[in-house]
PDB file of C-alpha atoms and ligand atoms in Angstrom:
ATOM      1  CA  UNK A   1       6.569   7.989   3.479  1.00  0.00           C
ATOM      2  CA  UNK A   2       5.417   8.605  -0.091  1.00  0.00           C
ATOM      3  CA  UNK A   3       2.171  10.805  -0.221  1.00  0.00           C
ATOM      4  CA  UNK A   4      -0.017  10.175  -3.407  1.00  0.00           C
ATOM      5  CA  UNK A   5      -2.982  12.195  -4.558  1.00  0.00           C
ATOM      6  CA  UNK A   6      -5.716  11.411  -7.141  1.00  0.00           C
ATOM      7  CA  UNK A   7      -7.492  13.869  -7.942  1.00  0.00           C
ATOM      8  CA  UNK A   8     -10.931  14.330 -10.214  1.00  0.00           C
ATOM      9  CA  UNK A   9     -13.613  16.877 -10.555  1.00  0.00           C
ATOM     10  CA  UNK A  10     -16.360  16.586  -8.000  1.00  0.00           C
ATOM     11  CA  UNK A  11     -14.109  13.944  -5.616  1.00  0.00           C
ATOM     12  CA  UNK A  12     -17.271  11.609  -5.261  1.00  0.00           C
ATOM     13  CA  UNK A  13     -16.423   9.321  -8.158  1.00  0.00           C
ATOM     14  CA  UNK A  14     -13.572   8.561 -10.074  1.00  0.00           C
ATOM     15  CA  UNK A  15     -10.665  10.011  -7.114  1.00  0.00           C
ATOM     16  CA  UNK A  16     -12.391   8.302  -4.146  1.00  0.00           C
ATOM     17  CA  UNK A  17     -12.048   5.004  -6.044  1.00  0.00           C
ATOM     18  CA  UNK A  18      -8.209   5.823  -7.319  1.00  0.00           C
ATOM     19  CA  UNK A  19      -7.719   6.189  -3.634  1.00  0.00           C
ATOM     20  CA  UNK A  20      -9.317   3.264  -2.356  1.00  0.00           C
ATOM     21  CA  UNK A  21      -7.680   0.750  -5.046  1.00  0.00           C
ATOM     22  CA  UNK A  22      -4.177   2.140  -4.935  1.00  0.00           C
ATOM     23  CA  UNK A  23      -4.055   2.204  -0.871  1.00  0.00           C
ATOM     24  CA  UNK A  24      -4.893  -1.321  -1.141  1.00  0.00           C
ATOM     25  CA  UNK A  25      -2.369  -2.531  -3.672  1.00  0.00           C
ATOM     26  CA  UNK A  26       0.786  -0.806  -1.053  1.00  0.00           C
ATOM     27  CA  UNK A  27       1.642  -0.737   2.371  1.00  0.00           C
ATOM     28  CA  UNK A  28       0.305   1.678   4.588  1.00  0.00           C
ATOM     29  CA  UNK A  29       3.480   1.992   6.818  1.00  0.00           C
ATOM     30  CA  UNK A  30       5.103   3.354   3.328  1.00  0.00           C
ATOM     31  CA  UNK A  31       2.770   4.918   1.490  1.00  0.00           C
ATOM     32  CA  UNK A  32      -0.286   7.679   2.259  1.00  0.00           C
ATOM     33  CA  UNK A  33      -2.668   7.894  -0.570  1.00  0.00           C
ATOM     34  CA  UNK A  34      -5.928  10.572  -0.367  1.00  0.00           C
ATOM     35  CA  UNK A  35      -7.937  11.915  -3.067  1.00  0.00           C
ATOM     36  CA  UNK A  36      -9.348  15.482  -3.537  1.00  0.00           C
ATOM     37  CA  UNK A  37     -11.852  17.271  -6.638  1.00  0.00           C
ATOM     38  CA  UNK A  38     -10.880  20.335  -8.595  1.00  0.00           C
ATOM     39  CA  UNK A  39     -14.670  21.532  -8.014  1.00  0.00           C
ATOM     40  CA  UNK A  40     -15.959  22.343  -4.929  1.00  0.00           C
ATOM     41  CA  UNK A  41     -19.596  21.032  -5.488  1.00  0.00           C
ATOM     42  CA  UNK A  42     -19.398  18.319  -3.059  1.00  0.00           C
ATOM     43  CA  UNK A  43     -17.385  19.093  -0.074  1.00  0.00           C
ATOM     44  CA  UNK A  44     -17.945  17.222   2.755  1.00  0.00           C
ATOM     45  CA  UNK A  45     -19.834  14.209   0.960  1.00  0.00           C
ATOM     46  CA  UNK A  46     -19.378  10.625   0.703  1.00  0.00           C
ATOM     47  CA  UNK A  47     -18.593   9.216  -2.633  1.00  0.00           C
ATOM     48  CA  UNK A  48     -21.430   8.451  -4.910  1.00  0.00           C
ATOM     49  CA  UNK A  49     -22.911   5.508  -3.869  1.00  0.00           C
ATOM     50  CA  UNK A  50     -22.197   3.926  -7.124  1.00  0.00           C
ATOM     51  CA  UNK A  51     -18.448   4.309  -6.389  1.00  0.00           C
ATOM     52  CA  UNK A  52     -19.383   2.390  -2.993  1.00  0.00           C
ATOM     53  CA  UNK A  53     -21.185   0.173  -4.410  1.00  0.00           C
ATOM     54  CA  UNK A  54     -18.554  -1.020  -7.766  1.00  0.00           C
ATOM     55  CA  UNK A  55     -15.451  -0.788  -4.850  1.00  0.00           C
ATOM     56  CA  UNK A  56     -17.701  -3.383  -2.244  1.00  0.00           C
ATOM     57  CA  UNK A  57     -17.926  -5.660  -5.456  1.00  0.00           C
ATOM     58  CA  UNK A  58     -14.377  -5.874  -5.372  1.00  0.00           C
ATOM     59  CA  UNK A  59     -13.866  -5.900  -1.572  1.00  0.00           C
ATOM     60  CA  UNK A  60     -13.299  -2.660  -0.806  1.00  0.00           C
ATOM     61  CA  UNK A  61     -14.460  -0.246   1.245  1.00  0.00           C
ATOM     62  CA  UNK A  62     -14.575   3.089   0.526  1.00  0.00           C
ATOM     63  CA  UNK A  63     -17.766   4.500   2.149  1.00  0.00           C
ATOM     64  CA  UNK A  64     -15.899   6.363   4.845  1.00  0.00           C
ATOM     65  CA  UNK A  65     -14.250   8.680   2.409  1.00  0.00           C
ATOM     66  CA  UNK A  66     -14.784  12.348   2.377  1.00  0.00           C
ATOM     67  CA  UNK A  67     -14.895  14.837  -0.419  1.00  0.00           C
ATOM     68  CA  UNK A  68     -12.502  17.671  -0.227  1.00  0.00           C
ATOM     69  CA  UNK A  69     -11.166  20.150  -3.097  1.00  0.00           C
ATOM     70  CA  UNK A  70      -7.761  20.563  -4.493  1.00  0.00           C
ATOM     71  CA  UNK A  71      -5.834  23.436  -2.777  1.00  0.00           C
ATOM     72  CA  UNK A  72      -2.120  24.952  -3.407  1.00  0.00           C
ATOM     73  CA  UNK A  73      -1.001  23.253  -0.351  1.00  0.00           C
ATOM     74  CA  UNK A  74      -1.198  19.780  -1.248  1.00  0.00           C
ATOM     75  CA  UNK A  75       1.925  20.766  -3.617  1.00  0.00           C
ATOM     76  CA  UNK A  76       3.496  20.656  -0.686  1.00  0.00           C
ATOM     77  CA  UNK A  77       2.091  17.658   1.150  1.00  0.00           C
ATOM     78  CA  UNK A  78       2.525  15.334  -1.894  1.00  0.00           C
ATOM     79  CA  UNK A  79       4.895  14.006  -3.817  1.00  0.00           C
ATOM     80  CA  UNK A  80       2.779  12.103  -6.660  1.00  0.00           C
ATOM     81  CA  UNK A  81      -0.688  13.984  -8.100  1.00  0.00           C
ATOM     82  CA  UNK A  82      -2.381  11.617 -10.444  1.00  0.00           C
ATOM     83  CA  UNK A  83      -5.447  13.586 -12.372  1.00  0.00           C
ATOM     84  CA  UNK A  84      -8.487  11.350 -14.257  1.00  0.00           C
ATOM     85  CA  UNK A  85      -8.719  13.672 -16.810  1.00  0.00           C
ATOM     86  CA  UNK A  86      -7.024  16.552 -18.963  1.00  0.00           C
ATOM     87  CA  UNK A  87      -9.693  18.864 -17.602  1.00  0.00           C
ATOM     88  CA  UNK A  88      -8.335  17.908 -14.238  1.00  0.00           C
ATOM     89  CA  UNK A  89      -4.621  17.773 -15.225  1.00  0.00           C
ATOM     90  CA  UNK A  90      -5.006  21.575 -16.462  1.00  0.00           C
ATOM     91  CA  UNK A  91      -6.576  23.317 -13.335  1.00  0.00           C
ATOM     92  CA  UNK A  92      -3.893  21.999 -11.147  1.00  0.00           C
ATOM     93  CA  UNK A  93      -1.743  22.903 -13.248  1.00  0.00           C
ATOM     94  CA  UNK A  94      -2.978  26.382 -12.895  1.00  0.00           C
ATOM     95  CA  UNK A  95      -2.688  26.249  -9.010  1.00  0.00           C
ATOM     96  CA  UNK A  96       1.355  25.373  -9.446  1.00  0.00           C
ATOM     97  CA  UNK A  97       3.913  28.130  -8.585  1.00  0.00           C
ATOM     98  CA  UNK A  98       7.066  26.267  -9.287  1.00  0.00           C
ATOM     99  CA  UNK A  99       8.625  23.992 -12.074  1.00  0.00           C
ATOM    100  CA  UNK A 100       8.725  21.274  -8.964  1.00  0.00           C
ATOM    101  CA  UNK A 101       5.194  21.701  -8.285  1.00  0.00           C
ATOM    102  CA  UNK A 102       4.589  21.296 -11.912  1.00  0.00           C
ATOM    103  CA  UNK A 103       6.820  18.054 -12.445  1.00  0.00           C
ATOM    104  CA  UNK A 104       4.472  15.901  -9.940  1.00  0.00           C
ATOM    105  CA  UNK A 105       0.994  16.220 -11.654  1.00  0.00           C
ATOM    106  CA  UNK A 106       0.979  13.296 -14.068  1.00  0.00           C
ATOM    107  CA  UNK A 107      -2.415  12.078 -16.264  1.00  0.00           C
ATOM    108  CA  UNK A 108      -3.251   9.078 -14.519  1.00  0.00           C
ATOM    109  CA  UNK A 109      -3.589   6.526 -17.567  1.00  0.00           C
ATOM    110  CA  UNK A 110      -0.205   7.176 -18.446  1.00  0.00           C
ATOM    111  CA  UNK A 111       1.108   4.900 -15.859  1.00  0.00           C
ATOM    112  CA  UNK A 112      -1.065   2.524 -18.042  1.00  0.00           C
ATOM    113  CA  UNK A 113       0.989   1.018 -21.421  1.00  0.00           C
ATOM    114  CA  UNK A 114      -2.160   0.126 -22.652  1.00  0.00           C
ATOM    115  CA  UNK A 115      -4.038   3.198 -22.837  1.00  0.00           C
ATOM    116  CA  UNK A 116      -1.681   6.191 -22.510  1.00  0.00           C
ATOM    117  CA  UNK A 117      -2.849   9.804 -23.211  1.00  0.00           C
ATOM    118  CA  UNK A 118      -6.515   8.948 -22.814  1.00  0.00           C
ATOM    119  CA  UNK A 119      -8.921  10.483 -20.109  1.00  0.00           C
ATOM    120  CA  UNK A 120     -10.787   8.314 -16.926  1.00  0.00           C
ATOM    121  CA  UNK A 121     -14.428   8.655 -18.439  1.00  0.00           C
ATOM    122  CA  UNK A 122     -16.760  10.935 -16.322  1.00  0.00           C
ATOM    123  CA  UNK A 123     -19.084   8.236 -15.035  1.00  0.00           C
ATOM    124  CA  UNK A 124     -21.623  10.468 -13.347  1.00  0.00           C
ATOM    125  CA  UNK A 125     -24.402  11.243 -15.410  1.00  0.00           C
ATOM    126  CA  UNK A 126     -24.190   7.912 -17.196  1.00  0.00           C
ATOM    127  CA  UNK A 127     -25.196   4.128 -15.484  1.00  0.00           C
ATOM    128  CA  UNK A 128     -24.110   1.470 -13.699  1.00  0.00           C
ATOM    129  CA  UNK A 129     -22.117   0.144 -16.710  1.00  0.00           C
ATOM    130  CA  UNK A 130     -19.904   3.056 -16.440  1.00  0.00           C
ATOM    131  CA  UNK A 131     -18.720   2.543 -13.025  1.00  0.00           C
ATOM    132  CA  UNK A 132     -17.821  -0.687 -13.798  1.00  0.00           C
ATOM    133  CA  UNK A 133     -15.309   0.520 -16.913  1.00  0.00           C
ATOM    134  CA  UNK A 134     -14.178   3.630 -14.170  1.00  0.00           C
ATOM    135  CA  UNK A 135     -12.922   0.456 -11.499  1.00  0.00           C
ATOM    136  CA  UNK A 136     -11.406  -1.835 -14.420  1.00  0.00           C
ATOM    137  CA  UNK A 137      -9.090   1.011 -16.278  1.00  0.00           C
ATOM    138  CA  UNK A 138      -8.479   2.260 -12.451  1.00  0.00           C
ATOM    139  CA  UNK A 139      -7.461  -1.025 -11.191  1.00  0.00           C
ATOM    140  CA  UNK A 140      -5.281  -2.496 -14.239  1.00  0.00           C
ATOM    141  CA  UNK A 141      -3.728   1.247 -13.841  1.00  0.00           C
ATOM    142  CA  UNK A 142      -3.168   1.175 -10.296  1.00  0.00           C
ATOM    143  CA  UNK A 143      -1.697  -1.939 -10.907  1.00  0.00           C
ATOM    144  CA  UNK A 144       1.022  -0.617 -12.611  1.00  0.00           C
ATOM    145  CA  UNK A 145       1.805   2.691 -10.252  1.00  0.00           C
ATOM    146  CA  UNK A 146       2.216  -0.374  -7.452  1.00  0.00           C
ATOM    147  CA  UNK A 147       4.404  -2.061  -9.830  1.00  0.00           C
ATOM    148  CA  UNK A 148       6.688   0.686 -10.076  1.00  0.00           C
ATOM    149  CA  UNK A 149       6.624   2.043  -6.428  1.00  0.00           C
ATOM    150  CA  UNK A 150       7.290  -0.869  -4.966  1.00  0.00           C
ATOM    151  CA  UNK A 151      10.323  -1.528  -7.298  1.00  0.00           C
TER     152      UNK A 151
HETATM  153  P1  LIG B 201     -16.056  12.874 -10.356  1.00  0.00           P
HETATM  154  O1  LIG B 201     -17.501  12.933 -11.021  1.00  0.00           O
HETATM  155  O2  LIG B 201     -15.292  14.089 -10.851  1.00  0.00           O
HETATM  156  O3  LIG B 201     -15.496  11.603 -10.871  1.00  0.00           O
HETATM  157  O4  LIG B 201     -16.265  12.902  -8.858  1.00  0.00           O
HETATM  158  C1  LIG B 201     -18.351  14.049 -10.943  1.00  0.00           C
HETATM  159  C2  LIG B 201     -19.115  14.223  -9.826  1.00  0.00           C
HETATM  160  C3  LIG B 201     -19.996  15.296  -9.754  1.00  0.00           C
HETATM  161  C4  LIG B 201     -20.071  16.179 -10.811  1.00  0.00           C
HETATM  162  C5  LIG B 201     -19.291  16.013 -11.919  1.00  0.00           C
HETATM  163  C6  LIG B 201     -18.412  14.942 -11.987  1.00  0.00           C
HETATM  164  N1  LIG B 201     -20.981  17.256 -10.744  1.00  0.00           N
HETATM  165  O5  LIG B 201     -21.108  17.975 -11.752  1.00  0.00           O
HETATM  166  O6  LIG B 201     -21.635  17.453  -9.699  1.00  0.00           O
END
């Protein structure tokens, strides 16, 4: 079983849709794919119904999600930790003890070809149209870490 994190700030918008996209692109007897926030704002909430309601437009269901934060254990219960932005990326980073803990945090869009070294916009204080971007870049990205997992 491969175990796959994605991991944002507040886990109520950009992660909880990472999560829902990629677990639907693989197989669930192969792969286990969960989401977590750096922050601890918003423990214990659903993601932002504007998450819910971009991932429903595209058939998924996420509603049932719960937000957690990023703790030095999940080092050791995953083997892939995919963060939305270089904030993100940075403060795990700082949560590493080893060289191997290190060597599976990766900036999510670089799986992408098309738009390496860039961050997954913040979408929360902005509008609907910003959700919408968030799910495109995530999908076409998850796209490609399904690509490559399953090959
Ligand atoms: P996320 O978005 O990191 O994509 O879940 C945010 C959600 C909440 C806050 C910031 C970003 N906040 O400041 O509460």
């Amino acid at each position: 079983m491969t175990k796959i994190l994605m991991v944002c700030l507040g886990n109520i918008c950009r992660s909880p849709l990472a999560h829902g996209i990629l677990a639907s692109k693989l197989d669930a007897d192969k792969f286990y794919v969960d989401s977590a926030g750096t922050a601890s704002y918003h423990i214990g909430s659903p993601p932002d119904p504007r998450s819910i309601a971009v991932a429903r437009k595209h058939g998924l269901d996420i509603s049932t999600q719960s937000a957690r934060q990023f703790k030095r254990e999940d080092f050791e219960r995953f083997d892939l930790i995919y963060a939305m932005d270089a904030s993100n990326y940075q403060n795990i980073l700082k949560l590493a003890t080893s060289e191997a803990d290190k060597a599976k945090v990766k900036l999510i869009l670089n799986e992408n070809p098309d738009i390496r070294d860039k961050d997954v916009p913040d979408p929360y204080y902005g509008g609907d149209d910003g959700f919408d971007y968030v799910y495109r870049i995530l999908n076409d990205t998850c796209e490609h870490i399904a690509e490559n997992l399953n090959s």
